[in-house]
XYZ file of C-alpha atoms in Angstrom:
329
model
C 295.354 234.586 49.433
C 298.125 233.107 50.940
C 297.946 232.936 54.629
C 301.008 235.457 55.273
C 298.645 238.216 53.726
C 295.252 237.520 55.333
C 293.947 239.939 57.332
C 291.104 240.881 60.146
C 289.011 243.491 57.824
C 286.911 242.534 54.985
C 284.219 244.176 53.065
C 281.700 241.615 50.943
C 281.030 242.016 47.200
C 278.994 239.666 45.683
C 275.302 239.714 44.696
C 271.491 239.176 45.330
C 269.850 235.899 45.620
C 268.385 234.897 42.393
C 265.287 232.821 42.986
C 265.867 231.010 46.072
C 269.311 230.333 44.888
C 271.785 232.264 47.747
C 274.701 234.292 47.399
C 277.548 233.379 50.469
C 280.602 233.987 51.964
C 282.823 231.975 53.571
C 284.950 233.125 56.790
C 288.117 230.480 57.067
C 290.272 231.405 60.298
C 294.180 230.699 60.647
C 294.471 230.347 64.573
C 292.756 228.994 67.386
C 290.377 231.078 69.187
C 289.431 233.992 66.073
C 286.317 236.020 67.238
C 284.702 236.855 64.253
C 282.233 239.862 63.983
C 279.611 240.178 60.861
C 277.820 243.361 60.140
C 275.799 243.636 57.565
C 274.994 246.051 55.059
C 271.807 247.431 53.994
C 271.030 244.994 51.905
C 272.459 241.927 53.509
C 270.255 241.522 56.680
C 268.015 238.537 55.511
C 270.347 235.497 55.848
C 269.632 232.017 56.917
C 270.148 232.032 60.896
C 272.437 229.854 62.481
C 276.052 228.687 63.856
C 275.864 232.266 65.901
C 273.980 234.306 62.742
C 271.354 236.086 63.374
C 268.452 236.404 60.596
C 269.441 239.673 60.385
C 272.903 239.053 59.471
C 274.210 240.338 62.995
C 276.615 237.582 64.663
C 279.791 237.082 66.889
C 281.132 233.809 66.187
C 284.541 231.349 67.833
C 286.843 229.854 64.820
C 289.557 227.855 65.874
C 292.174 227.343 62.953
C 291.087 225.668 59.864
C 287.232 226.268 61.149
C 284.586 227.840 58.092
C 281.435 229.870 58.477
C 279.328 230.071 56.220
C 276.575 232.826 55.631
C 273.954 232.078 52.867
C 271.459 235.325 51.759
C 267.760 234.486 51.267
C 264.963 235.178 49.390
C 263.964 238.819 50.464
C 261.435 239.105 47.724
C 261.246 241.627 44.634
C 261.598 239.316 41.916
C 260.662 238.649 38.884
C 260.260 242.184 38.227
C 263.443 243.366 39.380
C 266.714 241.903 41.614
C 265.737 240.240 45.167
C 266.178 242.993 48.030
C 268.594 240.817 49.830
C 272.321 240.901 48.915
C 274.959 240.346 51.154
C 277.087 242.648 49.018
C 278.424 245.736 51.188
C 278.912 242.765 55.030
C 281.761 244.190 57.044
C 283.210 240.993 58.423
C 286.293 241.651 61.331
C 288.121 239.590 63.655
C 290.697 239.799 66.574
C 292.910 237.356 64.335
C 293.842 237.089 60.462
C 291.052 235.719 58.774
C 289.822 235.204 54.913
C 286.800 235.835 53.621
C 285.402 234.047 50.469
C 282.562 235.571 48.356
C 280.602 233.415 46.328
C 277.364 232.395 44.846
C 275.175 229.627 44.438
C 273.623 230.339 40.654
C 272.611 233.864 39.184
C 271.611 235.568 36.281
C 273.157 238.611 35.002
C 271.596 240.969 34.255
C 268.468 239.623 36.531
C 266.519 238.624 34.231
C 268.656 237.028 31.401
C 269.745 233.695 31.184
C 271.469 231.406 31.978
C 272.851 231.297 35.413
C 276.009 230.400 36.780
C 278.419 230.414 40.264
C 280.320 233.358 41.022
C 283.706 232.661 43.545
C 285.999 235.310 44.828
C 288.664 235.919 46.902
C 288.165 239.453 48.883
C 290.980 241.900 48.838
C 291.812 242.422 52.948
C 290.909 246.333 53.510
C 294.490 247.209 54.199
C 294.901 246.076 50.092
C 292.301 248.300 49.293
C 292.830 251.845 47.470
C 291.411 254.931 45.892
C 291.988 254.220 42.089
C 290.739 251.235 40.368
C 291.405 250.736 36.427
C 288.283 248.684 34.649
C 287.800 247.656 31.230
C 285.887 245.565 29.601
C 286.142 242.363 28.294
C 287.010 240.845 24.829
C 284.415 237.761 23.968
C 285.021 235.340 21.181
C 282.226 232.909 19.462
C 283.207 229.797 17.814
C 284.712 230.693 14.449
C 284.090 234.518 15.296
C 286.614 237.692 15.770
C 286.502 238.882 19.383
C 284.210 241.879 20.315
C 283.876 243.839 22.823
C 281.157 242.785 25.133
C 279.232 245.175 28.363
C 279.815 243.907 31.615
C 278.564 245.257 35.316
C 280.833 247.397 37.755
C 280.000 247.428 41.423
C 281.541 250.107 43.789
C 281.153 248.763 47.489
C 282.091 252.245 50.153
C 283.723 251.775 53.488
C 283.213 255.030 54.644
C 280.476 257.442 55.083
C 279.987 260.287 52.627
C 282.097 258.567 50.022
C 282.726 260.580 46.894
C 283.218 258.997 43.276
C 284.663 260.409 39.987
C 285.232 258.520 36.545
C 288.193 259.683 33.867
C 287.196 259.630 31.565
C 283.550 261.074 32.517
C 280.676 258.140 32.648
C 277.156 259.666 31.809
C 274.856 259.181 34.463
C 277.040 257.402 36.966
C 276.417 257.374 40.073
C 279.079 259.905 42.196
C 278.063 259.491 46.088
C 277.896 256.680 48.260
C 276.470 257.974 51.785
C 277.356 254.689 54.400
C 279.810 252.377 54.918
C 278.307 249.102 52.660
C 276.557 251.051 50.389
C 276.960 250.193 46.650
C 275.835 250.720 43.191
C 275.935 249.410 40.231
C 276.799 250.440 37.001
C 274.642 248.007 34.360
C 275.800 246.981 30.392
C 278.869 249.402 30.195
C 281.357 248.991 27.687
C 283.223 251.896 28.771
C 286.773 251.724 30.214
C 287.560 254.140 32.682
C 289.305 254.612 36.094
C 287.312 254.690 39.092
C 288.667 257.645 42.020
C 287.231 257.696 45.556
C 287.171 259.795 48.225
C 287.942 256.930 50.865
C 289.119 253.077 50.185
C 286.563 251.096 47.893
C 285.960 246.989 46.643
C 285.372 247.552 42.912
C 283.903 244.322 41.630
C 282.623 243.190 37.764
C 280.702 241.123 36.110
C 280.173 238.797 33.091
C 276.584 239.078 31.700
C 275.036 236.013 30.518
C 275.328 233.960 26.983
C 271.707 234.997 26.097
C 272.710 238.659 26.821
C 275.016 238.359 23.359
C 278.127 237.034 22.872
C 277.189 233.025 21.743
C 279.417 232.345 24.610
C 280.242 232.550 28.173
C 277.656 233.010 31.327
C 277.733 235.421 34.341
C 281.495 235.486 36.090
C 283.277 237.710 38.585
C 286.508 239.742 39.575
C 287.850 241.581 42.348
C 289.219 245.130 40.394
C 293.080 245.627 41.917
C 294.097 249.165 42.829
C 296.720 250.716 40.793
C 298.791 250.718 43.521
C 299.396 247.399 43.809
C 300.284 246.757 40.293
C 303.302 244.759 39.264
C 305.726 244.321 36.987
C 305.753 240.532 36.651
C 302.785 237.956 36.529
C 302.798 234.156 36.351
C 299.377 232.561 35.884
C 297.177 230.159 34.249
C 294.140 230.291 31.713
C 292.685 226.730 31.590
C 293.285 225.308 27.647
C 289.339 223.159 28.030
C 287.777 226.731 27.249
C 286.832 228.018 24.028
C 289.076 230.724 24.558
C 290.712 232.642 27.203
C 291.919 236.075 27.329
C 294.083 238.718 29.519
C 293.594 242.500 30.149
C 296.361 244.560 30.695
C 295.685 247.706 32.205
C 299.898 249.983 31.934
C 300.801 253.575 31.457
C 301.102 254.048 27.812
C 304.380 254.761 27.341
C 304.850 250.807 29.174
C 306.479 248.149 26.922
C 304.408 244.378 27.848
C 306.172 240.959 26.914
C 303.652 237.977 26.929
C 305.217 234.922 26.974
C 308.048 236.509 25.090
C 306.459 238.005 22.477
C 306.087 242.091 22.881
C 302.674 243.235 22.817
C 301.073 245.851 20.723
C 301.395 249.456 23.046
C 298.340 250.481 25.261
C 295.122 251.829 23.770
C 294.755 254.976 25.985
C 291.679 255.774 28.340
C 291.303 258.712 28.455
C 293.359 261.401 29.602
C 294.843 258.830 33.001
C 297.842 258.292 31.333
C 296.913 254.628 30.989
C 296.127 251.995 28.435
C 294.494 248.733 28.194
C 295.837 245.988 26.098
C 293.192 242.649 25.568
C 294.825 239.778 23.953
C 293.656 236.252 23.083
C 296.005 233.303 25.072
C 296.775 229.884 23.014
C 295.401 226.991 24.071
C 298.236 225.622 23.680
C 300.721 223.723 25.851
C 299.363 223.608 29.460
C 298.034 227.134 29.941
C 301.080 229.101 32.199
C 301.726 232.255 31.134
C 304.329 234.798 31.731
C 304.024 238.635 31.476
C 306.417 241.019 32.354
C 306.891 244.883 31.617
C 309.291 247.654 32.380
C 306.714 249.573 34.306
C 303.836 248.689 37.366
C 300.858 247.189 35.063
C 297.899 245.119 36.441
C 295.827 241.999 34.838
C 292.851 240.036 34.827
C 292.404 236.934 33.063
C 288.980 235.625 31.887
C 287.745 232.877 29.167
C 284.677 230.934 27.874
C 282.859 228.009 26.636
C 279.108 227.564 26.220
C 277.468 228.445 29.114
C 280.328 228.740 31.004
C 283.030 231.247 31.552
C 286.000 232.056 34.360
C 287.374 235.988 35.494
C 290.233 236.816 37.927
C 292.789 239.247 39.012
C 296.101 237.346 37.647
C 297.811 238.700 41.038
C 298.562 242.202 42.586
C 300.921 243.132 45.316
C 298.836 243.050 48.567
C 300.697 245.434 50.283
C 298.998 248.323 52.938
C 297.543 251.200 51.394
C 296.734 254.121 53.862
C 293.467 255.125 53.621
C 294.559 258.767 52.775
C 293.793 261.561 50.057
C 296.669 262.206 47.685
């Protein structure tokens, strides 16, 4: 994130420790004498102690400009029959001066028992940029010499307030609808549905690609942060590396929107329930240097992703990063 949009308030989204391979978050200070306070979630209380952070995940650390605090999860038990109980997701990081928070994982399976493992990393949205509504769409996957098809992914929703309620459009059978405490989260495993998440208070939403052995014959775990509808833009300039087998962009836009990719009109969005929005999945050319431009006559969101053998990437292609009040509409 650009330094001018750094905040003093973040909530971490990552994943469980995986056979001693840790999840992590890094805190970067923008000014000397920055006081950073970390408050672990219910699952984030098993960490490697040091640098002012206790083994229970609590701590207050002083950082100067450019200093980095990195906190690693430890093994908490539970594997191999279930995911490790240690997970930094939901940890609350605050400071008295602007900071940046980046979540990461050394190497993890998704699902926890399906090969192969891969690293994760993603910049966290500041609390001020979070919102109550997110559209999430499942990615295409394209095996070599085959047509692309939809591959299920995982979705996590993380609360920032107690008693947060969640609804979906279209409805998602069996999906959780409540989060009791700040930092609590739930996971929708292996869903191939596109839907709108609406919460009673600000939430963090993250999505995760499954490992190659879960199907698709390419790719591996990757992570993206979902962008709130209120952070959508009318233009994007983004990069898709040309040394991957294939790359795609998912566009979420009003169904009446006209979207242009690299000077060529895209087809109309496929409606997502009764949201008034739809999704366009477009494969990106590997010709040129990987730079692409998207423009629209209405605000829309994008997610960019790509695949290689046992590797992948996934990231939000841009956001306004403006302040959003935490009030129901």
